[in-house]
Amino acid sequence: RAAAASRGARALKMADPSALSAATNPEVAQAQFFLWFFGGSGAAGIGVGQIPKLYDSYKSVQALKGEGTSLGGPTLGLPVALLGYPEDPSIADLKQVFENRKSVDQMINEGPQDTYLAQRGYLTQAAFMAANAKCNPLAARIVFDVFPSAAGAPEEAQALLDSFRDDDSEDLAVFKAALIGAKIKGNSAFATLVFILGFAASVCIESAQVAFFSS
């Protein structure tokens, strides 16, 4: 989802820098209107297409509240509501996910092969959750969210899991930093797209007024 938002943002950033404000000449304003209208429409299509997916993802995470068994004990200590999680995960539950001795390649090979990404050798959410079926579901989902994209490249996912497993800090400092970083990256990409869409709409409206409605 972050990648799709970033692509939309980049598409509008490539627009002519001279067209960053509404023109006063009707001919220039007309060209500017069509530039931003069609550029904004493409980015808007990407953004709107992500909204149902983001909502479904949010609902699926919220549904994990109280699911499965928990080892209890101290929690991660993050503002989980701001991160989109229903409750603070137990450190012991997260460590149980880290200590899964299956390699990422094993998870991929043993997991469902019903999607294009799975068949291309990526670690999907379904494969990761299946490999950690004995762990707390919310903890497993939170760990998966740290991976760089909707499906993790095997090498990146394995390197991250190894770093979490090797971290000796009591508060899981390495994992905590990675989780916050992943959330900031994903949310900032979508926020940037929304901002640029708003800016594009503003320029389109001002340009249309000059191009088509000025006396």
mmCIF file of N, CA and C in Angstrom, residues 111-112 114 123-131 144:
data_model
loop_
_atom_site.group_PDB
_atom_site.id
_atom_site.type_symbol
_atom_site.label_atom_id
_atom_site.label_comp_id
_atom_site.label_asym_id
_atom_site.label_seq_id
_atom_site.Cartn_x
_atom_site.Cartn_y
_atom_site.Cartn_z
ATOM 1 N N GLY A 111 3.766 -22.619 2.676
ATOM 2 C CA GLY A 111 2.562 -21.795 2.742
ATOM 3 C C GLY A 111 1.714 -21.916 1.503
ATOM 4 N N PRO A 112 0.530 -21.316 1.515
ATOM 5 C CA PRO A 112 -0.360 -21.364 0.356
ATOM 6 C C PRO A 112 0.283 -20.707 -0.866
ATOM 7 N N ASP A 114 -1.466 -19.579 -3.564
ATOM 8 C CA ASP A 114 -2.670 -19.182 -4.297
ATOM 9 C C ASP A 114 -2.651 -17.739 -4.789
ATOM 10 N N LEU A 123 7.297 -13.809 0.642
ATOM 11 C CA LEU A 123 6.656 -14.219 1.889
ATOM 12 C C LEU A 123 5.355 -13.449 2.045
ATOM 13 N N THR A 124 4.242 -14.122 1.896
ATOM 14 C CA THR A 124 2.938 -13.470 2.027
ATOM 15 C C THR A 124 2.455 -13.543 3.466
ATOM 16 N N GLN A 125 1.459 -12.721 3.748
ATOM 17 C CA GLN A 125 0.882 -12.719 5.099
ATOM 18 C C GLN A 125 0.297 -14.089 5.435
ATOM 19 N N ALA A 126 -0.370 -14.703 4.471
ATOM 20 C CA ALA A 126 -0.984 -16.014 4.715
ATOM 21 C C ALA A 126 0.062 -17.054 5.078
ATOM 22 N N ALA A 127 1.199 -17.054 4.375
ATOM 23 C CA ALA A 127 2.263 -18.024 4.648
ATOM 24 C C ALA A 127 2.885 -17.772 6.008
ATOM 25 N N PHE A 128 3.088 -16.502 6.349
ATOM 26 C CA PHE A 128 3.709 -16.168 7.633
ATOM 27 C C PHE A 128 2.791 -16.536 8.792
ATOM 28 N N MET A 129 1.509 -16.245 8.658
ATOM 29 C CA MET A 129 0.567 -16.571 9.725
ATOM 30 C C MET A 129 0.433 -18.083 9.881
ATOM 31 N N ALA A 130 0.448 -18.816 8.769
ATOM 32 C CA ALA A 130 0.357 -20.275 8.845
ATOM 33 C C ALA A 130 1.590 -20.866 9.524
ATOM 34 N N ALA A 131 2.750 -20.279 9.251
ATOM 35 C CA ALA A 131 3.988 -20.782 9.852
ATOM 36 C C ALA A 131 4.050 -20.482 11.348
ATOM 37 N N PHE A 144 4.732 -9.329 11.025
ATOM 38 C CA PHE A 144 4.666 -9.298 9.563
ATOM 39 C C PHE A 144 4.599 -7.868 9.039
#
